[in-house]
Every structure is written in C-alpha cells, then in structure tokens.
CSV table of C-alpha atoms in Angstrom, one decimal:
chain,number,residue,atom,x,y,z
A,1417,UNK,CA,-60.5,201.8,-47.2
A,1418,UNK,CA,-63.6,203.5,-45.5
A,1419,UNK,CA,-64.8,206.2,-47.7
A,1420,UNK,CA,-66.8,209.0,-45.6
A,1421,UNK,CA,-70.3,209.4,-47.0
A,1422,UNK,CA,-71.3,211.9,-44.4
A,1423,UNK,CA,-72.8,215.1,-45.7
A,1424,UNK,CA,-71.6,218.6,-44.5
A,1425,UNK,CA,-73.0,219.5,-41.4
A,1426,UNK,CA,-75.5,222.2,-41.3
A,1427,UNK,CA,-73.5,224.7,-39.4
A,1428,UNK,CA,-71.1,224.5,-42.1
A,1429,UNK,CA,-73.3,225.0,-44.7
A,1430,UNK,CA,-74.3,228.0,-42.4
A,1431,UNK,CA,-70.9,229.3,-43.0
A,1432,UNK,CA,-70.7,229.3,-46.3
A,1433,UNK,CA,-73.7,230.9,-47.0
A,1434,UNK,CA,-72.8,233.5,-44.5
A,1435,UNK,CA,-69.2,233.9,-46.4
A,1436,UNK,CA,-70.9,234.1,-49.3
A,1437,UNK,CA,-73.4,236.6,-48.6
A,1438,UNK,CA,-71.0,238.6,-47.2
A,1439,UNK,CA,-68.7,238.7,-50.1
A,1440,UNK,CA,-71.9,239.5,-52.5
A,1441,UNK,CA,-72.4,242.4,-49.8
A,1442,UNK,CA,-69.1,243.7,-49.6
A,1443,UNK,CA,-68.7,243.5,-53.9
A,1444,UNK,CA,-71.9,245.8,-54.2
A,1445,UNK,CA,-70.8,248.4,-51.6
A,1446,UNK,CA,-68.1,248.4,-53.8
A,1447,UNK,CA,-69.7,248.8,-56.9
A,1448,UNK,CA,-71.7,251.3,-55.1
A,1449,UNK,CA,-69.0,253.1,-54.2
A,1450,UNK,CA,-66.7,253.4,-57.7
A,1451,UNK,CA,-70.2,254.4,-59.2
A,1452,UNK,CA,-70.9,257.4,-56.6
A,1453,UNK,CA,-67.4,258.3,-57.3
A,1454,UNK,CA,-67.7,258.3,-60.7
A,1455,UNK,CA,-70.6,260.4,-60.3
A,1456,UNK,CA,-68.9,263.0,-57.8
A,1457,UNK,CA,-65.8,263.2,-60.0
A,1458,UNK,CA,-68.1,264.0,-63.5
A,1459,UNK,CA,-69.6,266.7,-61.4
A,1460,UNK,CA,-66.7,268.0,-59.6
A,1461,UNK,CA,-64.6,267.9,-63.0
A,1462,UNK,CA,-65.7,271.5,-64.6
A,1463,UNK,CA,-65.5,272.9,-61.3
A,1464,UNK,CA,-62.0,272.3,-61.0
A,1465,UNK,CA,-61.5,275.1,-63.4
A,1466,UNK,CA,-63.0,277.6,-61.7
A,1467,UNK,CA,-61.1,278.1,-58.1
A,1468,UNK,CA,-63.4,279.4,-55.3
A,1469,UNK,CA,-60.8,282.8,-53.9
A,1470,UNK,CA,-60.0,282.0,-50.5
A,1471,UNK,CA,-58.1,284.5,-49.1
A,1472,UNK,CA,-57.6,288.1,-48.9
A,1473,UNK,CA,-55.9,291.1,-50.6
A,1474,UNK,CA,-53.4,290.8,-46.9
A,1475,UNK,CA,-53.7,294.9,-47.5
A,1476,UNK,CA,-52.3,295.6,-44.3
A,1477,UNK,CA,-49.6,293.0,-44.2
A,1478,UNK,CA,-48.6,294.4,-47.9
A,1479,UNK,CA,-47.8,297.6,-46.4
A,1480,UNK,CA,-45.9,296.6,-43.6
A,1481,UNK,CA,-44.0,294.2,-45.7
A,1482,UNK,CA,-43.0,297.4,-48.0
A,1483,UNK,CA,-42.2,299.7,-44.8
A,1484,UNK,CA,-39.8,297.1,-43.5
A,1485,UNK,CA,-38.0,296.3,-46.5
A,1486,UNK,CA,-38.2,300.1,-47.8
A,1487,UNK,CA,-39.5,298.5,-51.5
A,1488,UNK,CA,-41.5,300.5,-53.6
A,1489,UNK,CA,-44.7,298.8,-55.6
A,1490,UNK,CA,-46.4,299.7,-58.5
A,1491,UNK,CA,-49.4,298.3,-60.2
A,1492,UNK,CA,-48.3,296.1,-63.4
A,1493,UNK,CA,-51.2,294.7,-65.7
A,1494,UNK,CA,-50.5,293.0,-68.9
A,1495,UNK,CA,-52.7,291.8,-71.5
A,1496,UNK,CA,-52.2,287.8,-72.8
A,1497,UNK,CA,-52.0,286.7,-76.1
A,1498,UNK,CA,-55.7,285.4,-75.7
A,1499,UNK,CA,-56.9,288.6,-74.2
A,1500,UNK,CA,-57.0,288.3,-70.3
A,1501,UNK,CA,-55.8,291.0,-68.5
A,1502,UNK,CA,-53.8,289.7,-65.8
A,1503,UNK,CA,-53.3,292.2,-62.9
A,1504,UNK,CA,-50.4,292.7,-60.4
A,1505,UNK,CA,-47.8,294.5,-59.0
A,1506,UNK,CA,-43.8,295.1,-59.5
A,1507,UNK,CA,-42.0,295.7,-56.9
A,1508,UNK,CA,-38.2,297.4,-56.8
A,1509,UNK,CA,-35.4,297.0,-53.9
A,1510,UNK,CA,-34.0,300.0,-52.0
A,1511,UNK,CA,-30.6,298.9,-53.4
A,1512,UNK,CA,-31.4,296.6,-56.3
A,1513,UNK,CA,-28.9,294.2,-58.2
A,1514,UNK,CA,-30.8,294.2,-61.4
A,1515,UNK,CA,-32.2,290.5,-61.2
A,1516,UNK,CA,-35.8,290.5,-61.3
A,1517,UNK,CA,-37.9,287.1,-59.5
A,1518,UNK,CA,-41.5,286.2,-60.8
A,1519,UNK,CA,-43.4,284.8,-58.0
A,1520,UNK,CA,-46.2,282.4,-58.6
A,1521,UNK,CA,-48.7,281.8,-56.0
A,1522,UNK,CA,-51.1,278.7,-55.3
A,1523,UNK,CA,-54.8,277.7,-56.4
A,1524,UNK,CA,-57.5,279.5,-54.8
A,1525,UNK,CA,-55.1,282.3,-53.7
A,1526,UNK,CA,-53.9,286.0,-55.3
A,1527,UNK,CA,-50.6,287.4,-55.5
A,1528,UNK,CA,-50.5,288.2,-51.7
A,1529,UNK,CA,-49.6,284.6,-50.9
A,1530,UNK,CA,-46.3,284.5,-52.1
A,1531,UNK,CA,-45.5,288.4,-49.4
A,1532,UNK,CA,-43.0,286.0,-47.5
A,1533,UNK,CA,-40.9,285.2,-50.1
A,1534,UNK,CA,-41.0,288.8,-52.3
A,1535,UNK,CA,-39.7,290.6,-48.8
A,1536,UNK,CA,-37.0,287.9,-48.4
A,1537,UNK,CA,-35.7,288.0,-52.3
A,1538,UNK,CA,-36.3,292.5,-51.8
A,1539,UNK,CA,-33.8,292.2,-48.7
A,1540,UNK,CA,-31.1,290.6,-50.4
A,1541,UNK,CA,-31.4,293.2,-53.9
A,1542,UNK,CA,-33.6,291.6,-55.9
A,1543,UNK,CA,-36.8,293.0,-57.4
A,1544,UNK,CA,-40.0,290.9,-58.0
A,1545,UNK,CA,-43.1,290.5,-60.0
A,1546,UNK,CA,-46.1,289.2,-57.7
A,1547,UNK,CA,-49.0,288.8,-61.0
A,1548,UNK,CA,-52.7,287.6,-59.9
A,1549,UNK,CA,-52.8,284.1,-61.6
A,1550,UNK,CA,-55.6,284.0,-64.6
A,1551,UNK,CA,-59.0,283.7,-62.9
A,1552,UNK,CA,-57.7,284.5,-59.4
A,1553,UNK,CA,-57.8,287.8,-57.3
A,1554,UNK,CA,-58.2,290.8,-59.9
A,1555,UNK,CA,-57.0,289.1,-62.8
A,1556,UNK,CA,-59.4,288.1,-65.8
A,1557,UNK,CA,-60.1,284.5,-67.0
A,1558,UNK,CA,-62.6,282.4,-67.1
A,1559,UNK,CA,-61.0,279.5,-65.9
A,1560,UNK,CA,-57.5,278.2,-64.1
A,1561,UNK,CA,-55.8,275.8,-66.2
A,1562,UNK,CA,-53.2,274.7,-64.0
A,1563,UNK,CA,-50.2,275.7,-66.4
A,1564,UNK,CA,-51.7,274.8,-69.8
A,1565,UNK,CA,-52.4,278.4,-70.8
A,1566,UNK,CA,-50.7,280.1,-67.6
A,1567,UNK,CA,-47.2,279.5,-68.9
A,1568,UNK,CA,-48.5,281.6,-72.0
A,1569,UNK,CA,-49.3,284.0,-69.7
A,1570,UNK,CA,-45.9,284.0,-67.7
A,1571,UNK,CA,-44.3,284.5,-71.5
A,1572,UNK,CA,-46.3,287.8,-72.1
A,1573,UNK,CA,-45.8,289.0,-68.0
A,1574,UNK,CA,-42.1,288.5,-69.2
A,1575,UNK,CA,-41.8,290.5,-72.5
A,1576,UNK,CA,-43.9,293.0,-70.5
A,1577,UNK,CA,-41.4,293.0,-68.3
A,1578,UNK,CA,-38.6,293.8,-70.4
A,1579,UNK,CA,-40.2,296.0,-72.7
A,1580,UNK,CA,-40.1,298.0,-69.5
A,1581,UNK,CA,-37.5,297.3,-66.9
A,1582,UNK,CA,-33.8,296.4,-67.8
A,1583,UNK,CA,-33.6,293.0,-66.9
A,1584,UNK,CA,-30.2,291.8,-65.7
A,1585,UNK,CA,-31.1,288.1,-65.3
A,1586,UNK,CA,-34.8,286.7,-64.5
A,1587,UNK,CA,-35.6,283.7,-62.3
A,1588,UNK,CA,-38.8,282.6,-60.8
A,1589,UNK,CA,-39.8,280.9,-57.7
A,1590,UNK,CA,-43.5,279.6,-57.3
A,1591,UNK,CA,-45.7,277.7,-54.8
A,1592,UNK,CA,-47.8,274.7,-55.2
A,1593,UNK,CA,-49.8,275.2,-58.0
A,1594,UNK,CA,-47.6,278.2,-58.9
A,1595,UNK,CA,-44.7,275.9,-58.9
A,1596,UNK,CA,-46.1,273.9,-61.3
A,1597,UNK,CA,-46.4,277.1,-63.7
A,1598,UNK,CA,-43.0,278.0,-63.2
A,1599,UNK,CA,-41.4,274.7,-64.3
A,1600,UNK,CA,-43.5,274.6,-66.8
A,1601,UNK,CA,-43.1,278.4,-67.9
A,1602,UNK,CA,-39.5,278.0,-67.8
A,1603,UNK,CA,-39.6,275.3,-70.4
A,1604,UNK,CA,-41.6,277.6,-72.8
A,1605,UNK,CA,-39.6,280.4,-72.2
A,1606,UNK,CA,-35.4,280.3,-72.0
A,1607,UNK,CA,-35.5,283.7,-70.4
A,1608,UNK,CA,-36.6,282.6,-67.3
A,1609,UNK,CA,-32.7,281.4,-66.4
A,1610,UNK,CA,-33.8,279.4,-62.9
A,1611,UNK,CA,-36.9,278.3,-60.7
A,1612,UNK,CA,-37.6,277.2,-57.3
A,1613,UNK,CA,-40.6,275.2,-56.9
A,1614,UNK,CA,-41.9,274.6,-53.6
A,1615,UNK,CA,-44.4,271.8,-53.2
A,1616,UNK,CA,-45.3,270.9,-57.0
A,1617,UNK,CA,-47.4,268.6,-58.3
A,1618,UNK,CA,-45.4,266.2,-61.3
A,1619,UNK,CA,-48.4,266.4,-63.4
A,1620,UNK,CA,-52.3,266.8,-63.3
A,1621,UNK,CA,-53.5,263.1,-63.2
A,1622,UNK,CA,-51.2,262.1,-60.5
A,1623,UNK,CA,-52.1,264.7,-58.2
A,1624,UNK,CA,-55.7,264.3,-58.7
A,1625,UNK,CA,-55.1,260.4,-57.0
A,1626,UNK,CA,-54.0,262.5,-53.8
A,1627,UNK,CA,-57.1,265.0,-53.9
A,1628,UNK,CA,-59.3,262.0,-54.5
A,1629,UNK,CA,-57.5,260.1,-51.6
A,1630,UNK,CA,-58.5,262.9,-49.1
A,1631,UNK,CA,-55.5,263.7,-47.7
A,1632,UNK,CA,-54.8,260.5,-46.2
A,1633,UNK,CA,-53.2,258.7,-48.9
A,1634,UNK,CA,-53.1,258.7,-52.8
A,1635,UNK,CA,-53.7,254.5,-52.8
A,1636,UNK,CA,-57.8,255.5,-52.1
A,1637,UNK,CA,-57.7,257.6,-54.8
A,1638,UNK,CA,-56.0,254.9,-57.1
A,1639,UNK,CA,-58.1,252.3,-56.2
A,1640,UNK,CA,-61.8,253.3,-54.5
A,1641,UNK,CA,-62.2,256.4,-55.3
A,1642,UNK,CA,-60.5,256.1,-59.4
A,1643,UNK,CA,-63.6,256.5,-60.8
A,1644,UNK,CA,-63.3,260.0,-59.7
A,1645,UNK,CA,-60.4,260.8,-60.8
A,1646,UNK,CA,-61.1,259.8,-64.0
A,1647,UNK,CA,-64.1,261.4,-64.8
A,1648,UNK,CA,-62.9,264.6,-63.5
A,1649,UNK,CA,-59.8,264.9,-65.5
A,1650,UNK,CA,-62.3,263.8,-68.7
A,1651,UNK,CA,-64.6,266.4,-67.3
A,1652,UNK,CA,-62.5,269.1,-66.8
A,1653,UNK,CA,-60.5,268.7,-69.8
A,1654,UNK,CA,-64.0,268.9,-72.0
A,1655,UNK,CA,-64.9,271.8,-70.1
A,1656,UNK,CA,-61.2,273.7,-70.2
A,1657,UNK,CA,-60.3,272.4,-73.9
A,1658,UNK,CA,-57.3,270.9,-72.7
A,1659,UNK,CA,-55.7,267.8,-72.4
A,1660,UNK,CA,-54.6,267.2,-68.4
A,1661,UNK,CA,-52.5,264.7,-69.4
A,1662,UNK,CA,-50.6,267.6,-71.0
A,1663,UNK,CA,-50.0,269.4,-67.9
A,1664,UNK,CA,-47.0,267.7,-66.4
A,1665,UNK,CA,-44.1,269.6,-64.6
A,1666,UNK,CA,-42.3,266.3,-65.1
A,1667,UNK,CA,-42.2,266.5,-68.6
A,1668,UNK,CA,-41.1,269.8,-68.6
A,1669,UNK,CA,-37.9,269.8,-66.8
A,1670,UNK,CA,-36.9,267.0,-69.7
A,1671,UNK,CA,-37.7,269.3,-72.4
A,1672,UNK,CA,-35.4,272.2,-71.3
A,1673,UNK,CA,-32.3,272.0,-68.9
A,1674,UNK,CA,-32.7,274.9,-67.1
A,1675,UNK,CA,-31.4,275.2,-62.8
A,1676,UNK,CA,-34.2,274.0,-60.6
A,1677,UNK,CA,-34.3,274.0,-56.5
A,1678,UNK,CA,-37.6,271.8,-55.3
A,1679,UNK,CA,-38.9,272.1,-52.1
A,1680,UNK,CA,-40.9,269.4,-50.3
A,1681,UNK,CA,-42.0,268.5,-46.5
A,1682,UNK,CA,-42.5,265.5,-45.3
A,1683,UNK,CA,-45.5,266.2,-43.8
A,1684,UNK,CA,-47.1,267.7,-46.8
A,1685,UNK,CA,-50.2,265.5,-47.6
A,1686,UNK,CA,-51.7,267.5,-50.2
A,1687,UNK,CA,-48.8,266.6,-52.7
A,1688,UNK,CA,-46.3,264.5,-51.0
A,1689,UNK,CA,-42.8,264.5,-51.7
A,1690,UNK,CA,-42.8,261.7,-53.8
A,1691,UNK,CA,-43.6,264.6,-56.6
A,1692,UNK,CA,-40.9,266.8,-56.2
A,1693,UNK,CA,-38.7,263.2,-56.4
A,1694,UNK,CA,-40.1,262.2,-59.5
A,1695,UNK,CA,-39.3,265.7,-61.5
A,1696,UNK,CA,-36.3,265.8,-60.0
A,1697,UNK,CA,-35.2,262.3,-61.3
A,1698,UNK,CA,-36.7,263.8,-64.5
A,1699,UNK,CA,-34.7,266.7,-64.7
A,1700,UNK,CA,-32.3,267.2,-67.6
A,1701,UNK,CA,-30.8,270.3,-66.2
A,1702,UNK,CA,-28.6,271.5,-62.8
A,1703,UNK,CA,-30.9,270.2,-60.0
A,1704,UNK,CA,-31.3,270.3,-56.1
A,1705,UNK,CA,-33.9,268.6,-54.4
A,1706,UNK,CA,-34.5,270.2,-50.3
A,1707,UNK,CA,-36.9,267.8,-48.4
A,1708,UNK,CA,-38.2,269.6,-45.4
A,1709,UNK,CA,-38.8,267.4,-42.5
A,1710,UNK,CA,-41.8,268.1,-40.8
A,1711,UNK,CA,-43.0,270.6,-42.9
A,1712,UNK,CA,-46.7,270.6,-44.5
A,1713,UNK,CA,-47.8,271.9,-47.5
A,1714,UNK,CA,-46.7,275.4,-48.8
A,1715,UNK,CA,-45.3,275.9,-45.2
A,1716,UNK,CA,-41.7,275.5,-45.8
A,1717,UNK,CA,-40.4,279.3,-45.5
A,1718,UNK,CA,-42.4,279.6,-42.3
A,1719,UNK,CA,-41.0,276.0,-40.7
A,1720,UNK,CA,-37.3,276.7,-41.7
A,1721,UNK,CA,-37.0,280.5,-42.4
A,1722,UNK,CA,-33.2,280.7,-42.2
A,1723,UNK,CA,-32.6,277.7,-44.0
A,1724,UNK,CA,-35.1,278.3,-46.8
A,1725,UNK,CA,-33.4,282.3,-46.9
A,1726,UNK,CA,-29.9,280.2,-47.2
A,1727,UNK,CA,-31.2,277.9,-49.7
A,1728,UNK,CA,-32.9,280.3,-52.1
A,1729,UNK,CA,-30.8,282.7,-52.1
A,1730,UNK,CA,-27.7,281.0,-52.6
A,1731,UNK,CA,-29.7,279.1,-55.6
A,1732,UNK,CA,-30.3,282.6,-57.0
A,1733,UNK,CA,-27.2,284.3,-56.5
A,1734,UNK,CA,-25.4,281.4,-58.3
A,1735,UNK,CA,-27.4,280.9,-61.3
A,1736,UNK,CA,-28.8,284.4,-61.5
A,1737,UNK,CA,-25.5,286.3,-60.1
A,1738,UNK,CA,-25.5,289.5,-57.9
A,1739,UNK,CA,-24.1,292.8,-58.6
C-alpha cells in the first residue's frame, strides 16, 4: 500500500488561510456589533421612560367628533395616589345606557388618539373616559411606566369616577401601549368588568426584542442586537424603580378572570400577533382573540370599521349589558 507523502498544495493552504481570516473577521464584526448594542441599549434605556409627544391635541377633529355624535365633554382631572395629576375629559351620550368605557391610548400619544373609538362606543349609548396617560399630553409625571404605576392610576381615574357619576357597569378598551394598561388595570381592579385590547404587547422584555429588531423581525433583536435589549430593560428599570420583568399583560389575564376581546393584524410589525396569542392562551377568564388580516399596528378600526363596530360592541353589550 502507497502511502501519499505529498504536502498540501499551496493554493490550498491559500484557502485556509483565507477561511480563516474570514471567520476571525466576521467573529469581530460581531463582537463589534453586540458591544455597540450594548452601548445603544444602556443609553437608550432611561430614555425609554420619558416618551417624546408626537401628536396633537386633534382640537378640531374633537369638536366635530362631538357635533356628530351630539356628546357633551367635560374636563375630568384626578389626582393619583402618588400625587400626579392626570388630566382628561368625560364624555356623556345623547341617550346614554349608563355603562361608562375608559379608553387608553398608545405611547407617545394623548387622549385624542383613541377619538375613533369614544365616537363609535357614544353612538351606541355608552359614555367614556378619554384620561392623558401619566407623562403624556397635559397630564403630570415624570416618567411612563408602561403599566407598572399606570394601572394605579386607572384605580384612582375609577373611584373618581364613581365618586361622581353612577356607574352602571365599567369596561375599558385600550390601544397598544394602552392595552397593555388596561389588562393589566383590570387585574388590579375587579371593577373594571371587561377590556378590549387592541395590539398589546405580552410583557416588557418580549416586546423590547421587536423594537430592537427594527421592525423587521424580533429574531435580530434576540440574537444581534440582545445586548440591547438587555441593557435597556436594566437601564430603564434603574432609572424608573421598577422591575420590567414585572410588566406583563400575560401574567395578568392569569391572575384575574375577567372578559377580554384582543385585537391583532397581521401586518402589524411593531408588536406582532404572536402577542395577543400568547395572552390569550394565558387567559383564565371568557376570551376572544380577532386577528385582523392585513391590518398594521393600532390600525384595526380604520381597516375594518364595521367589523371592529360589530365586534366591540357586541363584546360590550354582552358582558357590560345595555339598558
């Protein structure tokens, strides 16, 4: 038997040593990479508390909203139990049934986000509460929490509430981060009999994956871009003295079994679907899950009106009641 003595031929050494300078190359772009990340995310962290206002007052839209539905507004502010003053506004039906609907609007927004859905719940007799989330639109606060101390608030908008209105039933409906706030209000607070959520994140960690994965998909942010994610939950916790582990939707539709209707579109990027799925199979209480196809995020009521009007309304009227 010949044994070959021959040595590897210089082109593929060549090879090698091209392979292997490329892997070296490619590892320290990636270690590059998770460190910048980490970086971005310890900076970003605190920031995350403290939600730029993006949009207006809608003054104009307000009005017309009240004109058409023949609703009359008046200016509600309530004081927490850690001193903010949260400002807003109730509004009453022309013909109401005595069922009153919190509404809970998203990050970065005001109480004029959620106009849509107060003129379709006015139209069909209920009243509603549109509140200025802590640290957004005229409402004090240092700092957004997400639902850590806003479902405190929601308890003190709601014995405000009844101190002066007679409450027949109470519901709320919310919308992306004010879904969140809802779930997790309700669970804190058996007086709130119902909730819609449209477009809610399951809790704070997960959802920071698909910020961190820039809209495109949630695996970047589990994988490249991780670091970031997890310096900014340690940095925003440290800055907001809160745990975001502790701010979880899903965990609060297991501690109370209370009616829930989510709301998701497929085409939602910000917080996919697979959110709204996961509280729903968490859900101890009555449940309906509504996926919107082709809808994107916070867009459902504008994609599907009638169906939405349909679906919310007939989720209200049966756990909440009419006249």
């Amino acid at each position: 038997m010949h044994l070959s003595t021959e040595k590897p031929t210089s082109s593929f050494r060549g090879v090698t040593n091209h392979a292997f300078r490329f892997g070296i190359a490619a590892f320290g772009l990636l270690f590059a990479a998770a460190v910048i990340s980490g970086f971005v995310g310890h900076e970003i962290g605190p920031h995350l508390i403290h939600p730029v206002n993006l949009n207006p007052r809608r003054t104009l839209l307000t009005q017309r909203m009240l004109d058409r539905t023949g609703a009359v507004k008046e200016n509600f502010s309530v004081r927490t139990s850690d001193g903010v003053v949260l400002r807003g506004w109730k509004i009453r039906s022309c013909s109401p049934n005595g069922n009153w609907v919190l509404l809970l609007h998203g990050v970065s927004d005001n109480r004029t986000g959620v106009l849509g859905h107060a003129e379709l719940l006015l139209r069909h007799h209920y009243n509603v509460v549109l509140m200025d989330s802590r640290a957004h639109g005229e409402s004090e606060g240092g700092m957004a929490t997400y639902g850590w101390k806003e479902r405190y608030d929601t308890a003190s908008i709601v014995d405000a509430l009844y101190a002066s209105e007679n409450v027949r039933h109470l519901g709320a409906l919310g919308v992306s981060m004010g879904a969140a706030i809802a779930l997790q209000s309700a669970a804190l607070d058996p007086r709130i009999e119902a909730v819609v959520a449209e477009d809610p994140f399951a809790d704070l960690r997960e959802v920071s994956y698909d910020y961190a994965g820039l809209d495109f998909s949630p695996f970047l942010g589990k994988t490249l871009f991780r670091p970031a994610t997890i310096f900014a939950m340690q940095a925003m916790g440290k800055a907001g003295g809160f745990s975001p582990d502790d701010v979880s939707p899903l965990k609060a539709v297991a501690a109370r079994p209370f009616p829930i209707l989510l709301i998701c579109g497929t085409s939602d990027h910000r917080i996919p679907c697979r959110h709204a799925e996961r509280i729903y199979e968490n859900a101890t209480g009555p449940k309906q899950l509504w996926i919107v196809d082709g809808a994107g995020h916070a867009s459902a009521l504008g994609y599907a009106p009638s169906k939405y009007e349909n679906r919310v309304i007939s989720f209200f009227d049966g756990y909440l009641g009419t006249y």
